[in-house]
Amino acid sequence: MEIPIADRLKEILRRIETKALACGRNPADIKLVAVSKTKPAEDVRQAASAGADIFGENYIQEARKKIETLWDLDVKWHFIGHLQSNKAKYAVRLFDMIHSVDSLKLAKALDKEAAKINKIQAVLVQVNISGEETKSGVHPEDTIELLQQISCLEHVQVKGLMTMPPFFDDPLKAKPFFRQLRQLARKAIEAEIANLSMEELSMGMTGDFETAIEEGATLVRIGTAIFGKRG
Ligand SMILES: *Cc1c(COP(=O)(O)O)cnc(C)c1O
């Protein structure tokens, strides 16, 4: 028999807490983003009743419908997929945080749309630590400059960094990538950029979130372990 979503979610929350305590961190400093992309609204509802309060989506069209259907839920929505500038208008209306800002062009589009609705849009800058060509994200060497440029925008507020390491069967192999993101965040703090906060590190998915917690993750993005395999 299938394990209910509520049970899988509780197991993940338990593993996050156990790992946090094991590496001397406060479990309250690590937030779960339940990644519900491709999954029906009903699954989100089940996870929400079991205690999930942040959901991650990758596609604007899909998220629009789901968020509308679930208007009565008291949850936050984070955008974690690749975002095109021409979708900025929808993104600022739908999402509390956008994890995937990787260009000044996109940041400017978000700034313009956020201004129209009197919002300050919380964002993370996605860094392509591994340099894989198939991955989105700003190159590590260009990150500080991009942060400086975005910090000049009035309606976008950077809250931290996000990364996606290559896929490994062994989660320990992802460790150096997570560590590099943390080091980059420290460099950004040392650069003393105005209007910049580096409180969030969004890193770790189903296969490697415990390793990411060891390296300082504050937002772990977990889909498969909660909702099952995607079609
Ligand atoms: C799909 C996705 C996840 C969740 O991955 P799982 O392996 O299913 O936990 C996390 N982050 C991003 C950016 C994703 O696209």
PDB file of C-alpha atoms in Angstrom, residues 25 28-31 97 122-124 157-162 185-186 188-189 195-202 216-219:
ATOM      1  CA  ARG A  25      21.929  23.620  14.631  1.00  0.00           C
ATOM      2  CA  ALA A  28      13.771  26.081  13.685  1.00  0.00           C
ATOM      3  CA  ASP A  29      16.412  27.618  11.388  1.00  0.00           C
ATOM      4  CA  ILE A  30      15.675  25.083   8.662  1.00  0.00           C
ATOM      5  CA  LYS A  31      12.474  25.483   6.675  1.00  0.00           C
ATOM      6  CA  MET A  97       9.857  34.192  -2.706  1.00  0.00           C
ATOM      7  CA  ALA A 122      11.916  38.596  -1.864  1.00  0.00           C
ATOM      8  CA  VAL A 123      14.363  36.719  -4.083  1.00  0.00           C
ATOM      9  CA  LEU A 124      17.364  34.434  -3.933  1.00  0.00           C
ATOM     10  CA  GLN A 157      15.128  42.349  -1.927  1.00  0.00           C
ATOM     11  CA  VAL A 158      17.795  39.644  -2.029  1.00  0.00           C
ATOM     12  CA  LYS A 159      17.491  37.272   0.934  1.00  0.00           C
ATOM     13  CA  GLY A 160      20.255  34.827   0.089  1.00  0.00           C
ATOM     14  CA  LEU A 161      21.538  32.271  -2.402  1.00  0.00           C
ATOM     15  CA  MET A 162      20.294  29.074  -4.017  1.00  0.00           C
ATOM     16  CA  ALA A 185      27.370  33.923   0.944  1.00  0.00           C
ATOM     17  CA  ARG A 186      30.086  34.830   3.428  1.00  0.00           C
ATOM     18  CA  ALA A 188      28.830  38.627  -0.065  1.00  0.00           C
ATOM     19  CA  ILE A 189      28.410  39.584   3.586  1.00  0.00           C
ATOM     20  CA  ASN A 195      20.119  46.507   1.119  1.00  0.00           C
ATOM     21  CA  LEU A 196      21.344  42.918   0.976  1.00  0.00           C
ATOM     22  CA  SER A 197      20.483  40.157   3.369  1.00  0.00           C
ATOM     23  CA  MET A 198      22.195  36.755   3.305  1.00  0.00           C
ATOM     24  CA  GLU A 199      20.019  34.902   5.780  1.00  0.00           C
ATOM     25  CA  GLU A 200      18.848  32.148   3.429  1.00  0.00           C
ATOM     26  CA  LEU A 201      20.740  29.305   1.764  1.00  0.00           C
ATOM     27  CA  SER A 202      18.364  27.293  -0.406  1.00  0.00           C
ATOM     28  CA  GLY A 216      24.167  25.433   6.502  1.00  0.00           C
ATOM     29  CA  ALA A 217      20.981  25.099   4.413  1.00  0.00           C
ATOM     30  CA  THR A 218      18.072  27.181   5.736  1.00  0.00           C
ATOM     31  CA  LEU A 219      15.609  26.171   3.001  1.00  0.00           C
TER      32      LEU A 219
END
